[in-house]
PDB file of C-alpha atoms in Angstrom:
ATOM      1  CA  MET A 584      13.822 -50.016  29.434  1.00 67.00           C
ATOM      2  CA  ALA A 585      10.689 -48.459  27.901  1.00 77.00           C
ATOM      3  CA  LYS A 586      10.703 -47.731  24.186  1.00 80.00           C
ATOM      4  CA  ASP A 587      10.437 -44.171  22.824  1.00 84.00           C
ATOM      5  CA  PHE A 588       8.990 -43.913  19.332  1.00 80.00           C
ATOM      6  CA  HIS A 589      10.989 -40.724  18.618  1.00 81.00           C
ATOM      7  CA  THR A 590      14.339 -42.460  18.973  1.00 82.00           C
ATOM      8  CA  ASP A 591      13.688 -46.239  18.836  1.00 81.00           C
ATOM      9  CA  ASN A 592      11.090 -46.564  16.066  1.00 84.00           C
ATOM     10  CA  LYS A 593      12.678 -46.476  12.620  1.00 84.00           C
ATOM     11  CA  ALA A 594       9.535 -45.555  10.657  1.00 88.00           C
ATOM     12  CA  PHE A 595       6.317 -43.540  10.814  1.00 87.00           C
ATOM     13  CA  MET A 596       3.101 -43.651   8.784  1.00 87.00           C
ATOM     14  CA  LEU A 597       2.185 -41.313   5.899  1.00 87.00           C
ATOM     15  CA  TYR A 598      -1.541 -41.609   5.204  1.00 90.00           C
ATOM     16  CA  LYS A 599      -3.047 -41.378   1.734  1.00 90.00           C
ATOM     17  CA  ASP A 600      -5.566 -38.773   2.919  1.00 86.00           C
ATOM     18  CA  TRP A 601      -2.676 -36.392   3.480  1.00 89.00           C
ATOM     19  CA  GLU A 602      -2.187 -36.036  -0.266  1.00 88.00           C
ATOM     20  CA  ASP A 603      -5.128 -33.613  -0.442  1.00 88.00           C
ATOM     21  CA  ILE A 604      -3.632 -31.565   2.405  1.00 88.00           C
ATOM     22  CA  PHE A 605      -0.309 -31.269   0.583  1.00 89.00           C
ATOM     23  CA  GLN A 606      -2.109 -30.216  -2.617  1.00 88.00           C
ATOM     24  CA  ALA A 607      -4.028 -27.526  -0.714  1.00 87.00           C
ATOM     25  CA  LEU A 608      -0.783 -25.743   0.190  1.00 87.00           C
ATOM     26  CA  ASP A 609       0.123 -22.692  -1.889  1.00 81.00           C
ATOM     27  CA  SER A 610       3.721 -23.483  -2.912  1.00 87.00           C
ATOM     28  CA  SER A 611       6.283 -26.249  -3.100  1.00 89.00           C
ATOM     29  CA  GLU A 612       8.330 -24.419  -0.449  1.00 88.00           C
ATOM     30  CA  GLU A 613       5.533 -24.879   2.114  1.00 86.00           C
ATOM     31  CA  ILE A 614       5.264 -28.569   1.149  1.00 89.00           C
ATOM     32  CA  GLY A 615       9.007 -29.051   1.644  1.00 91.00           C
ATOM     33  CA  GLU A 616       8.928 -27.289   5.012  1.00 88.00           C
ATOM     34  CA  LEU A 617       6.010 -29.463   6.126  1.00 87.00           C
ATOM     35  CA  VAL A 618       7.760 -32.724   5.132  1.00 90.00           C
ATOM     36  CA  MET A 619      10.987 -31.783   6.943  1.00 91.00           C
ATOM     37  CA  ALA A 620       8.940 -30.776   9.992  1.00 88.00           C
ATOM     38  CA  LEU A 621       7.263 -34.204  10.046  1.00 89.00           C
ATOM     39  CA  PHE A 622      10.629 -35.983   9.924  1.00 92.00           C
ATOM     40  CA  ALA A 623      12.038 -33.722  12.656  1.00 88.00           C
ATOM     41  CA  TYR A 624       9.129 -34.489  14.972  1.00 90.00           C
ATOM     42  CA  ALA A 625       8.941 -38.225  14.254  1.00 87.00           C
ATOM     43  CA  LYS A 626      12.730 -38.737  14.628  1.00 87.00           C
ATOM     44  CA  ARG A 627      13.709 -36.274  17.375  1.00 90.00           C
ATOM     45  CA  GLY A 628      10.442 -34.895  18.811  1.00 88.00           C
ATOM     46  CA  GLU A 629      11.213 -31.389  17.549  1.00 88.00           C
ATOM     47  CA  THR A 630       8.454 -28.892  16.742  1.00 87.00           C
ATOM     48  CA  PRO A 631       9.752 -26.520  14.024  1.00 83.00           C
ATOM     49  CA  LYS A 632       8.454 -22.991  13.586  1.00 86.00           C
ATOM     50  CA  LEU A 633       5.941 -22.868  10.744  1.00 87.00           C
ATOM     51  CA  SER A 634       3.318 -20.360   9.618  1.00 86.00           C
ATOM     52  CA  GLY A 635       0.088 -20.245   7.632  1.00 86.00           C
ATOM     53  CA  GLY A 636      -1.364 -23.394   6.136  1.00 87.00           C
ATOM     54  CA  ALA A 637       1.814 -25.450   6.747  1.00 87.00           C
ATOM     55  CA  LYS A 638       1.500 -24.866  10.495  1.00 88.00           C
ATOM     56  CA  ILE A 639      -2.156 -25.981  10.592  1.00 88.00           C
ATOM     57  CA  ALA A 640      -1.408 -29.087   8.511  1.00 89.00           C
ATOM     58  CA  PHE A 641       1.568 -29.993  10.741  1.00 88.00           C
ATOM     59  CA  LEU A 642      -0.558 -29.855  13.893  1.00 89.00           C
ATOM     60  CA  MET A 643      -3.068 -32.302  12.417  1.00 88.00           C
ATOM     61  CA  MET A 644      -0.382 -34.676  11.094  1.00 89.00           C
ATOM     62  CA  ARG A 645       1.617 -34.498  14.318  1.00 89.00           C
ATOM     63  CA  ALA A 646      -1.397 -35.797  16.237  1.00 90.00           C
ATOM     64  CA  ALA A 647      -1.564 -38.868  13.967  1.00 90.00           C
ATOM     65  CA  ILE A 648       2.192 -39.517  14.287  1.00 92.00           C
ATOM     66  CA  GLU A 649       2.005 -39.198  18.069  1.00 88.00           C
ATOM     67  CA  ARG A 650      -1.028 -41.503  18.228  1.00 91.00           C
ATOM     68  CA  ASP A 651       0.746 -44.158  16.125  1.00 92.00           C
ATOM     69  CA  GLY A 652       3.918 -43.819  18.169  1.00 87.00           C
ATOM     70  CA  ILE A 653       2.129 -44.308  21.487  1.00 91.00           C
ATOM     71  CA  ALA A 654       0.444 -47.421  20.077  1.00 91.00           C
ATOM     72  CA  TRP A 655       3.872 -48.730  19.029  1.00 90.00           C
ATOM     73  CA  GLU A 656       5.292 -48.106  22.502  1.00 88.00           C
ATOM     74  CA  GLU A 657       2.362 -49.969  24.121  1.00 90.00           C
ATOM     75  CA  MET A 658       2.857 -52.891  21.756  1.00 90.00           C
ATOM     76  CA  CYS A 659       6.554 -53.058  22.622  1.00 90.00           C
ATOM     77  CA  ALA A 660       5.711 -52.965  26.341  1.00 88.00           C
ATOM     78  CA  GLN A 661       3.225 -55.828  25.976  1.00 87.00           C
ATOM     79  CA  ARG A 662       5.813 -57.965  24.191  1.00 87.00           C
ATOM     80  CA  SER A 663       8.350 -57.218  26.855  1.00 85.00           C
ATOM     81  CA  GLU A 664       5.926 -58.312  29.586  1.00 83.00           C
ATOM     82  CA  CYS A 665       5.149 -61.548  27.716  1.00 85.00           C
ATOM     83  CA  GLY A 666       8.851 -62.255  27.404  1.00 82.00           C
ATOM     84  CA  LYS A 667       9.371 -61.808  31.137  1.00 79.00           C
ATOM     85  CA  LYS A 668       6.572 -64.330  31.883  1.00 77.00           C
ATOM     86  CA  GLY A 669       8.184 -67.063  29.749  1.00 71.00           C
ATOM     87  CA  GLY A 670       6.764 -66.335  26.351  1.00 62.00           C
ATOM     88  CA  ARG A 671       3.788 -68.027  24.775  1.00 62.00           C
ATOM     89  CA  PRO A 672       2.031 -71.012  26.493  1.00 58.00           C
ATOM     90  CA  LYS A 673       3.086 -74.533  25.430  1.00 58.00           C
ATOM     91  CA  LYS A 674       1.094 -76.155  22.612  1.00 56.00           C
ATOM     92  CA  SER A 675       1.080 -79.518  20.950  1.00 55.00           C
ATOM     93  CA  ASP A 676       4.048 -80.585  18.924  1.00 52.00           C
ATOM     94  CA  GLU A 677       2.307 -79.812  15.665  1.00 53.00           C
ATOM     95  CA  SER A 678       1.390 -76.325  16.791  1.00 57.00           C
ATOM     96  CA  GLU A 679       4.916 -75.756  18.151  1.00 58.00           C
ATOM     97  CA  ASN A 680       6.425 -76.831  14.831  1.00 59.00           C
ATOM     98  CA  ALA A 681       4.046 -74.565  12.958  1.00 58.00           C
ATOM     99  CA  ASP A 682       4.904 -71.699  15.282  1.00 59.00           C
ATOM    100  CA  GLU A 683       8.605 -72.306  14.801  1.00 59.00           C
ATOM    101  CA  LYS A 684       8.170 -72.227  11.038  1.00 56.00           C
ATOM    102  CA  VAL A 685       6.192 -69.033  11.238  1.00 51.00           C
ATOM    103  CA  GLU A 686       8.728 -67.433  13.562  1.00 54.00           C
ATOM    104  CA  GLN A 687      11.574 -68.433  11.251  1.00 55.00           C
ATOM    105  CA  SER A 688       9.807 -66.894   8.279  1.00 53.00           C
ATOM    106  CA  GLU A 689       8.980 -63.645  10.167  1.00 50.00           C
ATOM    107  CA  PRO A 690      11.618 -60.888  10.141  1.00 48.00           C
ATOM    108  CA  GLU A 691      13.537 -60.255  13.324  1.00 49.00           C
ATOM    109  CA  GLN A 692      12.442 -56.632  13.538  1.00 46.00           C
ATOM    110  CA  ALA A 693       9.055 -56.319  15.195  1.00 46.00           C
ATOM    111  CA  ASP A 694       8.821 -52.572  14.814  1.00 50.00           C
ATOM    112  CA  THR A 695       8.179 -52.369  11.070  1.00 47.00           C
ATOM    113  CA  PRO A 696       5.263 -50.283   9.791  1.00 48.00           C
ATOM    114  CA  THR A 697       3.454 -53.488   8.609  1.00 45.00           C
ATOM    115  CA  ASP A 698       3.500 -55.135  12.058  1.00 48.00           C
ATOM    116  CA  LYS A 699       2.517 -51.912  13.678  1.00 46.00           C
ATOM    117  CA  ALA A 700      -0.479 -51.533  11.373  1.00 45.00           C
ATOM    118  CA  GLU A 701      -1.606 -55.189  11.934  1.00 49.00           C
ATOM    119  CA  GLU A 702      -1.290 -55.270  15.725  1.00 49.00           C
ATOM    120  CA  LYS A 703      -2.435 -51.733  16.445  1.00 48.00           C
ATOM    121  CA  PRO A 704      -5.743 -52.017  18.353  1.00 48.00           C
ATOM    122  CA  GLN A 705      -6.909 -48.550  17.374  1.00 50.00           C
ATOM    123  CA  GLY A 706      -7.099 -49.087  13.603  1.00 46.00           C
ATOM    124  CA  LYS A 707     -10.859 -48.534  13.265  1.00 44.00           C
ATOM    125  CA  ASN A 708     -10.768 -45.298  15.238  1.00 49.00           C
ATOM    126  CA  ASP A 709      -7.915 -44.009  13.082  1.00 48.00           C
ATOM    127  CA  ILE A 710      -9.952 -44.548   9.911  1.00 45.00           C
ATOM    128  CA  SER A 711     -12.816 -42.490  11.305  1.00 46.00           C
ATOM    129  CA  GLU A 712     -10.542 -39.728  12.643  1.00 49.00           C
ATOM    130  CA  LYS A 713      -8.355 -39.193   9.582  1.00 49.00           C
ATOM    131  CA  PRO A 714     -11.057 -37.742   7.296  1.00 55.00           C
ATOM    132  CA  LYS A 715     -12.155 -35.465  10.122  1.00 57.00           C
ATOM    133  CA  ALA A 716      -8.610 -34.164  10.555  1.00 59.00           C
ATOM    134  CA  PHE A 717      -8.306 -33.560   6.827  1.00 61.00           C
ATOM    135  CA  SER A 718     -11.665 -31.759   6.609  1.00 66.00           C
ATOM    136  CA  GLU A 719     -10.771 -29.486   9.519  1.00 68.00           C
ATOM    137  CA  THR A 720      -7.365 -28.702   8.001  1.00 70.00           C
ATOM    138  CA  LYS A 721      -8.890 -27.951   4.598  1.00 69.00           C
ATOM    139  CA  ARG A 722     -11.533 -25.751   6.190  1.00 75.00           C
ATOM    140  CA  PHE A 723      -8.851 -23.821   8.090  1.00 76.00           C
ATOM    141  CA  LEU A 724      -6.860 -23.313   4.889  1.00 79.00           C
ATOM    142  CA  GLU A 725      -9.937 -22.078   3.026  1.00 79.00           C
ATOM    143  CA  LYS A 726     -10.753 -19.636   5.849  1.00 78.00           C
ATOM    144  CA  ALA A 727      -7.178 -18.339   5.801  1.00 77.00           C
ATOM    145  CA  LYS A 728      -7.327 -17.761   2.028  1.00 77.00           C
ATOM    146  CA  LYS A 729     -10.754 -16.100   2.306  1.00 80.00           C
ATOM    147  CA  ALA A 730      -9.418 -13.805   5.024  1.00 81.00           C
ATOM    148  CA  ASP A 731      -6.507 -12.787   2.761  1.00 78.00           C
ATOM    149  CA  LYS A 732      -8.936 -12.032  -0.093  1.00 81.00           C
ATOM    150  CA  ASP A 733     -11.119  -9.944   2.228  1.00 82.00           C
ATOM    151  CA  LYS A 734      -8.052  -7.978   3.319  1.00 81.00           C
ATOM    152  CA  ASP A 735      -7.141  -7.299  -0.310  1.00 80.00           C
ATOM    153  CA  ILE A 736     -10.719  -6.151  -1.051  1.00 86.00           C
ATOM    154  CA  ASP A 737     -10.649  -3.836   1.982  1.00 81.00           C
ATOM    155  CA  LYS A 738      -7.324  -2.377   0.813  1.00 81.00           C
ATOM    156  CA  ASP A 739      -8.761  -1.702  -2.648  1.00 81.00           C
ATOM    157  CA  LYS A 740     -11.806   0.000  -1.107  1.00 82.00           C
ATOM    158  CA  ASP A 741      -9.548   2.148   1.078  1.00 81.00           C
ATOM    159  CA  LYS A 742      -7.540   3.161  -1.995  1.00 82.00           C
ATOM    160  CA  GLU A 743     -10.740   4.132  -3.860  1.00 81.00           C
ATOM    161  CA  ILE A 744     -11.905   6.175  -0.861  1.00 85.00           C
ATOM    162  CA  ASP A 745      -8.536   7.948  -0.702  1.00 79.00           C
ATOM    163  CA  ILE A 746      -8.711   8.726  -4.446  1.00 85.00           C
ATOM    164  CA  ASP A 747     -12.249  10.158  -4.043  1.00 78.00           C
ATOM    165  CA  LYS A 748     -11.086  12.259  -1.095  1.00 81.00           C
ATOM    166  CA  ASP A 749      -8.172  13.592  -3.153  1.00 80.00           C
ATOM    167  CA  LYS A 750     -10.553  14.474  -6.001  1.00 82.00           C
ATOM    168  CA  ASP A 751     -12.916  16.259  -3.608  1.00 81.00           C
ATOM    169  CA  THR A 752      -9.964  18.112  -2.094  1.00 84.00           C
ATOM    170  CA  ASP A 753      -8.786  19.205  -5.545  1.00 83.00           C
ATOM    171  CA  LYS A 754     -12.308  20.417  -6.412  1.00 84.00           C
ATOM    172  CA  ASP A 755     -12.482  22.404  -3.177  1.00 85.00           C
ATOM    173  CA  LYS A 756      -9.089  23.931  -3.923  1.00 87.00           C
ATOM    174  CA  ASP A 757     -10.219  24.899  -7.442  1.00 86.00           C
ATOM    175  CA  LYS A 758     -13.385  26.506  -6.028  1.00 86.00           C
ATOM    176  CA  GLU A 759     -11.310  28.448  -3.513  1.00 87.00           C
ATOM    177  CA  LYS A 760      -8.998  29.610  -6.295  1.00 86.00           C
ATOM    178  CA  ASP A 761     -11.979  30.782  -8.381  1.00 85.00           C
ATOM    179  CA  ILE A 762     -13.372  32.666  -5.393  1.00 88.00           C
ATOM    180  CA  ASP A 763      -9.978  34.250  -4.767  1.00 83.00           C
ATOM    181  CA  ARG A 764      -9.748  35.287  -8.428  1.00 84.00           C
ATOM    182  CA  GLU A 765     -13.206  36.886  -8.262  1.00 82.00           C
ATOM    183  CA  LYS A 766     -12.236  38.710  -5.098  1.00 80.00           C
ATOM    184  CA  ASP A 767      -9.019  39.903  -6.690  1.00 76.00           C
ATOM    185  CA  THR A 768     -10.946  41.065  -9.750  1.00 76.00           C
ATOM    186  CA  GLU A 769     -13.472  42.950  -7.633  1.00 76.00           C
ATOM    187  CA  ALA A 770     -10.674  44.455  -5.578  1.00 78.00           C
ATOM    188  CA  ALA A 771      -8.849  45.504  -8.741  1.00 73.00           C
ATOM    189  CA  LYS A 772     -11.998  47.182 -10.050  1.00 73.00           C
ATOM    190  CA  SER A 773     -12.346  49.182  -6.834  1.00 80.00           C
ATOM    191  CA  VAL A 774      -8.777  50.523  -6.926  1.00 84.00           C
ATOM    192  CA  VAL A 775      -8.781  54.291  -7.550  1.00 85.00           C
ATOM    193  CA  GLN A 776      -6.338  55.583 -10.174  1.00 87.00           C
ATOM    194  CA  SER A 777      -5.466  59.072 -11.378  1.00 87.00           C
ATOM    195  CA  PHE A 778      -6.024  59.986 -15.048  1.00 90.00           C
ATOM    196  CA  GLY A 779      -5.698  63.053 -17.242  1.00 85.00           C
ATOM    197  CA  THR A 780      -2.870  65.389 -18.161  1.00 86.00           C
ATOM    198  CA  HIS A 781      -2.460  66.653 -14.592  1.00 83.00           C
ATOM    199  CA  LYS A 782      -3.455  63.365 -12.895  1.00 84.00           C
ATOM    200  CA  ASN A 783      -6.343  65.082 -11.130  1.00 81.00           C
ATOM    201  CA  VAL A 784      -9.236  62.963 -12.482  1.00 87.00           C
ATOM    202  CA  MET A 785      -9.783  60.103 -10.016  1.00 88.00           C
ATOM    203  CA  LEU A 786     -11.592  57.008 -11.337  1.00 89.00           C
ATOM    204  CA  THR A 787     -11.697  53.381 -10.262  1.00 92.00           C
ATOM    205  CA  SER A 788     -10.639  50.700 -12.729  1.00 87.00           C
ATOM    206  CA  GLY A 789     -14.243  49.520 -12.987  1.00 88.00           C
ATOM    207  CA  GLN A 790     -15.510  53.047 -13.761  1.00 86.00           C
ATOM    208  CA  TYR A 791     -12.797  53.606 -16.362  1.00 89.00           C
ATOM    209  CA  TYR A 792     -13.478  50.350 -18.228  1.00 90.00           C
ATOM    210  CA  GLU A 793     -17.230  50.987 -18.159  1.00 88.00           C
ATOM    211  CA  LEU A 794     -16.849  54.507 -19.628  1.00 90.00           C
ATOM    212  CA  GLU A 795     -14.368  53.208 -22.192  1.00 87.00           C
ATOM    213  CA  ASP A 796     -16.824  50.534 -23.374  1.00 90.00           C
ATOM    214  CA  ARG A 797     -19.585  53.118 -23.693  1.00 87.00           C
ATOM    215  CA  CYS A 798     -17.340  55.475 -25.688  1.00 90.00           C
ATOM    216  CA  MET A 799     -16.209  52.725 -28.039  1.00 87.00           C
ATOM    217  CA  SER A 800     -19.802  51.659 -28.662  1.00 86.00           C
ATOM    218  CA  VAL A 801     -20.661  55.108 -30.047  1.00 81.00           C
ATOM    219  CA  GLY A 802     -17.275  55.898 -31.629  1.00 81.00           C
ATOM    220  CA  LEU A 803     -16.075  58.442 -29.040  1.00 85.00           C
ATOM    221  CA  SER A 804     -12.768  58.757 -27.176  1.00 87.00           C
ATOM    222  CA  LEU A 805     -12.681  58.556 -23.397  1.00 87.00           C
ATOM    223  CA  ASP A 806      -9.218  60.100 -23.265  1.00 90.00           C
ATOM    224  CA  SER A 807     -10.541  63.339 -24.806  1.00 88.00           C
ATOM    225  CA  TYR A 808     -13.153  63.662 -22.071  1.00 86.00           C
ATOM    226  CA  ILE A 809     -10.618  62.937 -19.325  1.00 91.00           C
ATOM    227  CA  SER A 810      -8.074  65.403 -20.790  1.00 90.00           C
ATOM    228  CA  LYS A 811     -10.700  68.116 -21.150  1.00 86.00           C
ATOM    229  CA  LEU A 812     -11.844  67.688 -17.540  1.00 87.00           C
ATOM    230  CA  SER A 813      -8.275  67.560 -16.268  1.00 89.00           C
ATOM    231  CA  GLU A 814      -7.316  70.829 -18.043  1.00 87.00           C
ATOM    232  CA  TRP A 815     -10.428  72.609 -16.769  1.00 89.00           C
ATOM    233  CA  LEU A 816      -9.893  71.522 -13.164  1.00 88.00           C
ATOM    234  CA  PHE A 817      -6.233  72.556 -13.293  1.00 88.00           C
ATOM    235  CA  ALA A 818      -7.071  75.960 -14.788  1.00 89.00           C
ATOM    236  CA  LYS A 819      -9.750  76.627 -12.170  1.00 82.00           C
ATOM    237  CA  GLY A 820      -7.712  75.187  -9.324  1.00 84.00           C
ATOM    238  CA  LYS A 821     -10.586  72.979  -8.311  1.00 82.00           C
ATOM    239  CA  ARG A 822     -10.997  69.363  -7.290  1.00 83.00           C
ATOM    240  CA  CYS A 823     -13.670  67.105  -8.754  1.00 85.00           C
ATOM    241  CA  THR A 824     -15.500  64.903  -6.271  1.00 82.00           C
ATOM    242  CA  ASP A 825     -17.378  62.774  -8.832  1.00 88.00           C
ATOM    243  CA  PRO A 826     -15.649  62.786 -12.235  1.00 87.00           C
ATOM    244  CA  TYR A 827     -17.443  59.573 -13.228  1.00 90.00           C
ATOM    245  CA  ARG A 828     -20.853  61.278 -13.113  1.00 89.00           C
ATOM    246  CA  ILE A 829     -19.563  64.331 -15.043  1.00 91.00           C
ATOM    247  CA  ILE A 830     -18.042  62.265 -17.865  1.00 90.00           C
ATOM    248  CA  SER A 831     -21.076  59.954 -17.917  1.00 90.00           C
ATOM    249  CA  ASN A 832     -23.403  62.971 -18.417  1.00 90.00           C
ATOM    250  CA  TRP A 833     -21.188  64.352 -21.190  1.00 89.00           C
ATOM    251  CA  LEU A 834     -21.185  60.951 -22.860  1.00 83.00           C
ATOM    252  CA  ASP A 835     -24.978  60.671 -22.712  1.00 88.00           C
ATOM    253  CA  LYS A 836     -25.451  64.114 -24.252  1.00 84.00           C
ATOM    254  CA  ASP A 837     -22.866  63.593 -26.979  1.00 86.00           C
ATOM    255  CA  SER A 838     -24.254  60.124 -27.771  1.00 82.00           C
ATOM    256  CA  LYS A 839     -27.715  61.569 -28.357  1.00 80.00           C
ATOM    257  CA  GLY A 840     -26.339  64.550 -30.300  1.00 73.00           C
ATOM    258  CA  LYS A 841     -24.185  62.312 -32.440  1.00 68.00           C
ATOM    259  CA  ALA A 842     -27.127  60.179 -33.365  1.00 64.00           C
ATOM    260  CA  ALA A 843     -29.096  63.277 -34.497  1.00 62.00           C
ATOM    261  CA  SER A 844     -26.206  65.320 -35.974  1.00 57.00           C
ATOM    262  CA  LYS A 845     -23.806  64.692 -38.815  1.00 50.00           C
ATOM    263  CA  PRO A 846     -20.889  62.334 -38.402  1.00 50.00           C
ATOM    264  CA  LYS A 847     -18.345  65.209 -38.639  1.00 50.00           C
ATOM    265  CA  ASP A 848     -19.686  66.928 -35.487  1.00 50.00           C
ATOM    266  CA  ARG A 849     -17.407  66.720 -32.457  1.00 52.00           C
ATOM    267  CA  PRO A 850     -18.440  66.285 -28.800  1.00 53.00           C
ATOM    268  CA  SER A 851     -19.160  69.607 -27.122  1.00 57.00           C
ATOM    269  CA  CYS A 852     -17.592  68.858 -23.719  1.00 64.00           C
ATOM    270  CA  ASP A 853     -19.588  71.722 -22.231  1.00 64.00           C
ATOM    271  CA  LEU A 854     -18.176  72.580 -18.774  1.00 69.00           C
ATOM    272  CA  SER A 855     -20.645  75.295 -17.933  1.00 68.00           C
ATOM    273  CA  TRP A 856     -22.902  72.816 -16.177  1.00 62.00           C
ATOM    274  CA  TYR A 857     -20.117  71.581 -13.961  1.00 68.00           C
ATOM    275  CA  GLU A 858     -19.006  75.158 -13.213  1.00 70.00           C
ATOM    276  CA  ASP A 859     -22.513  76.069 -12.070  1.00 68.00           C
ATOM    277  CA  TYR A 860     -22.698  72.898 -10.040  1.00 67.00           C
ATOM    278  CA  ALA A 861     -19.324  73.561  -8.367  1.00 69.00           C
ATOM    279  CA  MET A 862     -20.151  77.177  -7.570  1.00 68.00           C
ATOM    280  CA  ASN A 863     -23.477  76.285  -5.934  1.00 68.00           C
ATOM    281  CA  PHE A 864     -22.279  73.110  -4.174  1.00 65.00           C
ATOM    282  CA  ASP A 865     -22.746  73.142  -0.373  1.00 65.00           C
ATOM    283  CA  LEU A 866     -19.427  72.036   1.156  1.00 61.00           C
ATOM    284  CA  SER A 867     -20.973  71.712   4.619  1.00 66.00           C
ATOM    285  CA  LYS A 868     -22.578  68.450   3.493  1.00 63.00           C
ATOM    286  CA  VAL A 869     -19.186  66.947   2.745  1.00 58.00           C
ATOM    287  CA  LEU A 870     -17.069  68.342   5.596  1.00 54.00           C
TER     288      LEU A 870
END
């Protein structure tokens, strides 16, 4: 019956070059998994599920174990054939006695790792192939680590890009808010409000604040102008179409008069000009 190295051989080779492969692995857990995988394949022919560097190293080591096992099976087959043919050819008595002594001193088991290494015809090829297997495994492990580093660098770049996009988005939102505030401010300035005692003087917020600033700059009161115009319009039963221009003209006249007159003088608030203007105003241009 033919020998099977998975079940019949009691040993398998661990090469010294494999030490560098074991050291190249990342953790002791991967080393332990690789060792148990080698025993499982050498003893039962099983191929465990591995990943990463342990998987690559196992494939290279499995090839060496399989190569050594096939050589052991061929050696066992050759011995079996020699036994069927009657063993070794007869020699002189001295050689026979020497052979008997040698055979008595040799162990009964012919499948030890020492015998296998001595009688294996492929020893020279193994020496040339082992460094190549190690170099390929090491190169694969280095490529795998480099690929992981590149992935980490790409992730960091993606995070930086996302942060820049978020900053740009926040800046755009702030600009939009500023534009909305300006629009709201402009809209608030254009809102028309009613002022005066009888609420019949119509001014926008922008016009009111502008007249108020002008009055404060020369020490005058805008409320007095608005109240005076409101009382006059109510008494006459009229409606003012441009109160801003009327108050602005009064303010210009009183500002000049105040600069030339004494501080105790009061603003004149002369309405005769507006009365003449209202009486001679052509309504057909408005209607």
